[in-house]
């Protein structure tokens, strides 16, 4: 993943705690084998929830756009699948 994502001007208004969480997320994802990406992302999502960090749909969409900019089409497809899984998990947690 390109580290230049932190320079995206759309992140300026995001809570610094969320940016910190995303930095940690990016580090973990870079060192995770592709076949372990889904469990890693689910664990990170759970960790963020335990810390009381929740990303709005707009923030999540922005982050996915930034992070997937340099991905292959297959990687983008996986990211889209993870996004759908994350949305479904959030819906269950709010019921």
Short mmCIF file of N, CA and C in Angstrom, two decimals:
data_model
loop_
_atom_site.label_atom_id
_atom_site.label_comp_id
_atom_site.label_asym_id
_atom_site.label_seq_id
_atom_site.Cartn_x
_atom_site.Cartn_y
_atom_site.Cartn_z
N UNK A 1 0.84 -1.17 0.00
CA UNK A 1 0.00 0.00 0.00
C UNK A 1 0.89 1.23 0.00
N UNK A 2 0.52 2.18 -0.77
CA UNK A 2 1.26 3.42 -0.87
C UNK A 2 1.06 4.25 0.40
N UNK A 3 2.15 4.71 1.02
CA UNK A 3 2.02 5.47 2.26
C UNK A 3 1.53 6.91 2.02
N UNK A 4 1.42 7.32 0.78
CA UNK A 4 0.96 8.66 0.47
C UNK A 4 -0.53 8.87 0.79
N UNK A 5 -1.22 7.83 1.17
CA UNK A 5 -2.64 7.98 1.49
C UNK A 5 -2.85 8.98 2.62
N UNK A 6 -1.88 9.10 3.51
CA UNK A 6 -2.00 10.03 4.63
C UNK A 6 -1.99 11.49 4.19
N UNK A 7 -1.51 11.73 2.98
CA UNK A 7 -1.44 13.10 2.47
C UNK A 7 -2.72 13.53 1.76
N UNK A 8 -3.67 12.64 1.63
CA UNK A 8 -4.90 12.97 0.93
C UNK A 8 -5.63 14.10 1.67
N UNK A 9 -5.93 15.20 0.99
CA UNK A 9 -6.55 16.35 1.66
C UNK A 9 -7.93 16.06 2.24
N UNK A 10 -8.58 15.02 1.77
CA UNK A 10 -9.91 14.68 2.29
C UNK A 10 -9.86 14.14 3.71
N UNK A 11 -8.65 13.80 4.18
CA UNK A 11 -8.49 13.28 5.54
C UNK A 11 -8.30 14.39 6.58
N UNK A 12 -8.15 15.61 6.15
CA UNK A 12 -7.86 16.71 7.07
C UNK A 12 -8.86 16.85 8.19
N UNK A 13 -10.11 16.60 7.92
CA UNK A 13 -11.15 16.79 8.93
C UNK A 13 -11.43 15.55 9.77
N UNK A 14 -10.69 14.48 9.52
CA UNK A 14 -10.92 13.25 10.26
C UNK A 14 -10.26 13.31 11.63
N UNK A 15 -10.90 12.71 12.59
CA UNK A 15 -10.40 12.64 13.95
C UNK A 15 -9.00 12.02 13.96
N UNK A 16 -8.04 12.65 14.66
CA UNK A 16 -6.68 12.11 14.71
C UNK A 16 -6.61 10.69 15.26
N UNK A 17 -7.50 10.34 16.17
CA UNK A 17 -7.52 8.98 16.71
C UNK A 17 -7.86 7.98 15.60
N UNK A 18 -8.74 8.37 14.71
CA UNK A 18 -9.09 7.50 13.58
C UNK A 18 -7.91 7.37 12.62
N UNK A 19 -7.21 8.47 12.39
CA UNK A 19 -6.03 8.42 11.51
C UNK A 19 -4.98 7.49 12.10
N UNK A 20 -4.80 7.57 13.41
CA UNK A 20 -3.84 6.69 14.09
C UNK A 20 -4.23 5.23 13.92
N UNK A 21 -5.51 4.95 14.09
CA UNK A 21 -6.01 3.58 13.92
C UNK A 21 -5.78 3.10 12.49
N UNK A 22 -5.99 3.98 11.53
CA UNK A 22 -5.79 3.62 10.13
C UNK A 22 -4.33 3.37 9.81
N UNK A 23 -3.45 4.12 10.44
CA UNK A 23 -2.02 3.91 10.24
C UNK A 23 -1.62 2.52 10.73
N UNK A 24 -2.13 2.15 11.89
CA UNK A 24 -1.87 0.82 12.44
C UNK A 24 -2.48 -0.25 11.52
N UNK A 25 -3.66 0.01 11.05
CA UNK A 25 -4.35 -0.89 10.12
C UNK A 25 -3.50 -1.11 8.87
N UNK A 26 -2.99 -0.02 8.30
CA UNK A 26 -2.20 -0.12 7.08
C UNK A 26 -0.94 -0.95 7.30
N UNK A 27 -0.29 -0.76 8.45
CA UNK A 27 0.92 -1.53 8.76
C UNK A 27 0.61 -3.02 8.84
N UNK A 28 -0.47 -3.35 9.50
CA UNK A 28 -0.82 -4.77 9.65
C UNK A 28 -1.18 -5.40 8.32
N UNK A 29 -1.95 -4.67 7.51
CA UNK A 29 -2.39 -5.22 6.23
C UNK A 29 -1.18 -5.48 5.31
N UNK A 30 -0.20 -4.58 5.34
CA UNK A 30 0.98 -4.75 4.49
C UNK A 30 1.75 -6.02 4.82
N UNK A 31 1.73 -6.42 6.08
CA UNK A 31 2.50 -7.61 6.48
C UNK A 31 1.65 -8.87 6.56
N UNK A 32 0.41 -8.78 6.15
CA UNK A 32 -0.50 -9.92 6.22
C UNK A 32 -0.55 -10.65 4.88
N UNK A 33 -0.38 -11.97 4.89
CA UNK A 33 -0.54 -12.73 3.64
C UNK A 33 -1.96 -12.53 3.10
N UNK A 34 -2.07 -12.47 1.79
CA UNK A 34 -3.37 -12.18 1.17
C UNK A 34 -4.46 -13.15 1.61
N UNK A 35 -4.10 -14.42 1.85
CA UNK A 35 -5.12 -15.38 2.25
C UNK A 35 -5.59 -15.18 3.69
N UNK A 36 -4.91 -14.32 4.44
CA UNK A 36 -5.29 -14.02 5.82
C UNK A 36 -5.87 -12.61 5.96
N UNK A 37 -6.10 -11.94 4.85
CA UNK A 37 -6.55 -10.56 4.88
C UNK A 37 -7.92 -10.40 5.51
N UNK A 38 -8.85 -11.26 5.17
CA UNK A 38 -10.21 -11.13 5.71
C UNK A 38 -10.21 -11.27 7.24
N UNK A 39 -9.62 -12.32 7.81
CA UNK A 39 -9.60 -12.41 9.27
C UNK A 39 -8.89 -11.23 9.93
N UNK A 40 -7.83 -10.75 9.30
CA UNK A 40 -7.11 -9.60 9.86
C UNK A 40 -7.99 -8.36 9.88
N UNK A 41 -8.69 -8.12 8.80
CA UNK A 41 -9.57 -6.95 8.74
C UNK A 41 -10.73 -7.06 9.73
N UNK A 42 -11.26 -8.25 9.89
CA UNK A 42 -12.34 -8.45 10.86
C UNK A 42 -11.83 -8.20 12.28
N UNK A 43 -10.62 -8.67 12.57
CA UNK A 43 -10.02 -8.42 13.89
C UNK A 43 -9.78 -6.94 14.13
N UNK A 44 -9.31 -6.24 13.11
CA UNK A 44 -9.08 -4.81 13.24
C UNK A 44 -10.39 -4.05 13.45
N UNK A 45 -11.42 -4.48 12.76
CA UNK A 45 -12.74 -3.86 12.94
C UNK A 45 -13.23 -4.06 14.37
N UNK A 46 -13.05 -5.26 14.89
CA UNK A 46 -13.45 -5.54 16.27
C UNK A 46 -12.63 -4.72 17.25
N UNK A 47 -11.34 -4.58 16.98
CA UNK A 47 -10.46 -3.79 17.85
C UNK A 47 -10.89 -2.32 17.87
N UNK A 48 -11.23 -1.79 16.71
CA UNK A 48 -11.70 -0.40 16.64
C UNK A 48 -12.98 -0.24 17.45
N UNK A 49 -13.88 -1.20 17.35
CA UNK A 49 -15.14 -1.14 18.11
C UNK A 49 -14.88 -1.16 19.60
N UNK A 50 -13.93 -2.01 20.05
CA UNK A 50 -13.59 -2.07 21.47
C UNK A 50 -13.03 -0.74 21.97
N UNK A 51 -12.34 -0.02 21.09
CA UNK A 51 -11.77 1.27 21.46
C UNK A 51 -12.78 2.41 21.30
N UNK A 52 -13.99 2.06 20.88
CA UNK A 52 -15.02 3.08 20.69
C UNK A 52 -14.85 3.89 19.42
N UNK A 53 -14.10 3.36 18.48
CA UNK A 53 -13.88 4.05 17.21
C UNK A 53 -14.83 3.49 16.16
N UNK A 54 -15.62 4.37 15.61
CA UNK A 54 -16.55 3.96 14.56
C UNK A 54 -16.37 4.91 13.38
N UNK A 55 -16.30 4.34 12.20
CA UNK A 55 -16.16 5.14 10.99
C UNK A 55 -17.52 5.26 10.32
N UNK A 56 -17.86 6.48 9.91
CA UNK A 56 -19.11 6.69 9.20
C UNK A 56 -19.00 6.04 7.82
N UNK A 57 -20.14 5.87 7.17
CA UNK A 57 -20.11 5.29 5.82
C UNK A 57 -19.28 6.16 4.88
N UNK A 58 -19.39 7.48 5.03
CA UNK A 58 -18.63 8.39 4.18
C UNK A 58 -17.12 8.24 4.42
N UNK A 59 -16.73 8.13 5.70
CA UNK A 59 -15.32 7.94 6.02
C UNK A 59 -14.80 6.61 5.48
N UNK A 60 -15.60 5.58 5.62
CA UNK A 60 -15.19 4.26 5.13
C UNK A 60 -15.05 4.27 3.62
N UNK A 61 -16.01 4.87 2.94
CA UNK A 61 -15.93 4.96 1.48
C UNK A 61 -14.68 5.72 1.04
N UNK A 62 -14.38 6.81 1.73
CA UNK A 62 -13.19 7.59 1.42
C UNK A 62 -11.93 6.76 1.62
N UNK A 63 -11.87 6.06 2.74
CA UNK A 63 -10.69 5.25 3.04
C UNK A 63 -10.49 4.13 2.03
N UNK A 64 -11.57 3.50 1.65
CA UNK A 64 -11.47 2.43 0.66
C UNK A 64 -11.00 2.99 -0.67
N UNK A 65 -11.51 4.15 -1.05
CA UNK A 65 -11.08 4.78 -2.29
C UNK A 65 -9.59 5.09 -2.26
N UNK A 66 -9.13 5.64 -1.16
CA UNK A 66 -7.71 5.98 -1.03
C UNK A 66 -6.85 4.73 -1.04
N UNK A 67 -7.23 3.74 -0.23
CA UNK A 67 -6.40 2.55 -0.09
C UNK A 67 -6.41 1.66 -1.32
N UNK A 68 -7.47 1.72 -2.11
CA UNK A 68 -7.53 0.84 -3.27
C UNK A 68 -7.01 1.49 -4.54
N UNK A 69 -6.53 2.71 -4.45
CA UNK A 69 -6.08 3.43 -5.64
C UNK A 69 -5.01 2.67 -6.42
N UNK A 70 -4.10 2.00 -5.74
CA UNK A 70 -3.00 1.30 -6.41
C UNK A 70 -3.17 -0.21 -6.41
N UNK A 71 -4.37 -0.66 -6.16
CA UNK A 71 -4.62 -2.11 -6.11
C UNK A 71 -4.94 -2.66 -7.49
N UNK A 72 -4.71 -3.95 -7.62
CA UNK A 72 -5.11 -4.64 -8.84
C UNK A 72 -6.63 -4.80 -8.82
N UNK A 73 -7.24 -5.11 -9.97
CA UNK A 73 -8.69 -5.33 -9.97
C UNK A 73 -9.13 -6.43 -8.99
N UNK A 74 -8.35 -7.50 -8.87
CA UNK A 74 -8.72 -8.56 -7.92
C UNK A 74 -8.66 -8.06 -6.48
N UNK A 75 -7.65 -7.27 -6.17
CA UNK A 75 -7.55 -6.72 -4.81
C UNK A 75 -8.70 -5.76 -4.52
N UNK A 76 -9.08 -4.97 -5.52
CA UNK A 76 -10.23 -4.07 -5.34
C UNK A 76 -11.52 -4.86 -5.10
N UNK A 77 -11.65 -5.96 -5.82
CA UNK A 77 -12.84 -6.80 -5.64
C UNK A 77 -12.89 -7.34 -4.21
N UNK A 78 -11.75 -7.78 -3.70
CA UNK A 78 -11.68 -8.25 -2.30
C UNK A 78 -12.05 -7.12 -1.34
N UNK A 79 -11.54 -5.93 -1.61
CA UNK A 79 -11.83 -4.79 -0.76
C UNK A 79 -13.34 -4.49 -0.77
N UNK A 80 -13.96 -4.57 -1.93
CA UNK A 80 -15.40 -4.35 -2.01
C UNK A 80 -16.16 -5.40 -1.21
N UNK A 81 -15.71 -6.63 -1.28
CA UNK A 81 -16.34 -7.70 -0.51
C UNK A 81 -16.20 -7.44 0.98
N UNK A 82 -15.00 -7.02 1.40
CA UNK A 82 -14.78 -6.69 2.81
C UNK A 82 -15.66 -5.53 3.25
N UNK A 83 -15.85 -4.58 2.37
CA UNK A 83 -16.72 -3.44 2.69
C UNK A 83 -18.14 -3.92 2.94
N UNK A 84 -18.63 -4.80 2.11
CA UNK A 84 -19.98 -5.33 2.30
C UNK A 84 -20.08 -6.11 3.61
N UNK A 85 -19.06 -6.92 3.91
CA UNK A 85 -19.05 -7.67 5.17
C UNK A 85 -19.06 -6.71 6.36
N UNK A 86 -18.28 -5.67 6.27
CA UNK A 86 -18.20 -4.69 7.35
C UNK A 86 -19.55 -4.00 7.55
N UNK A 87 -20.21 -3.63 6.47
CA UNK A 87 -21.52 -3.00 6.58
C UNK A 87 -22.52 -3.94 7.24
N UNK A 88 -22.49 -5.20 6.85
CA UNK A 88 -23.40 -6.17 7.44
C UNK A 88 -23.14 -6.35 8.94
N UNK A 89 -21.86 -6.36 9.31
CA UNK A 89 -21.51 -6.50 10.74
C UNK A 89 -22.00 -5.29 11.52
N UNK A 90 -21.85 -4.10 10.94
CA UNK A 90 -22.28 -2.89 11.62
C UNK A 90 -23.78 -2.89 11.82
N UNK A 91 -24.52 -3.36 10.83
CA UNK A 91 -25.98 -3.42 10.95
C UNK A 91 -26.39 -4.36 12.06
N UNK A 92 -25.72 -5.50 12.17
CA UNK A 92 -26.04 -6.46 13.24
C UNK A 92 -25.70 -5.89 14.60
N UNK A 93 -24.62 -5.15 14.72
CA UNK A 93 -24.20 -4.59 16.00
C UNK A 93 -25.09 -3.46 16.48
N UNK A 94 -25.82 -2.82 15.57
CA UNK A 94 -26.67 -1.71 15.96
C UNK A 94 -28.10 -2.16 16.27
N UNK A 95 -28.39 -3.41 16.08
CA UNK A 95 -29.75 -3.91 16.36
C UNK A 95 -29.92 -4.22 17.83
#
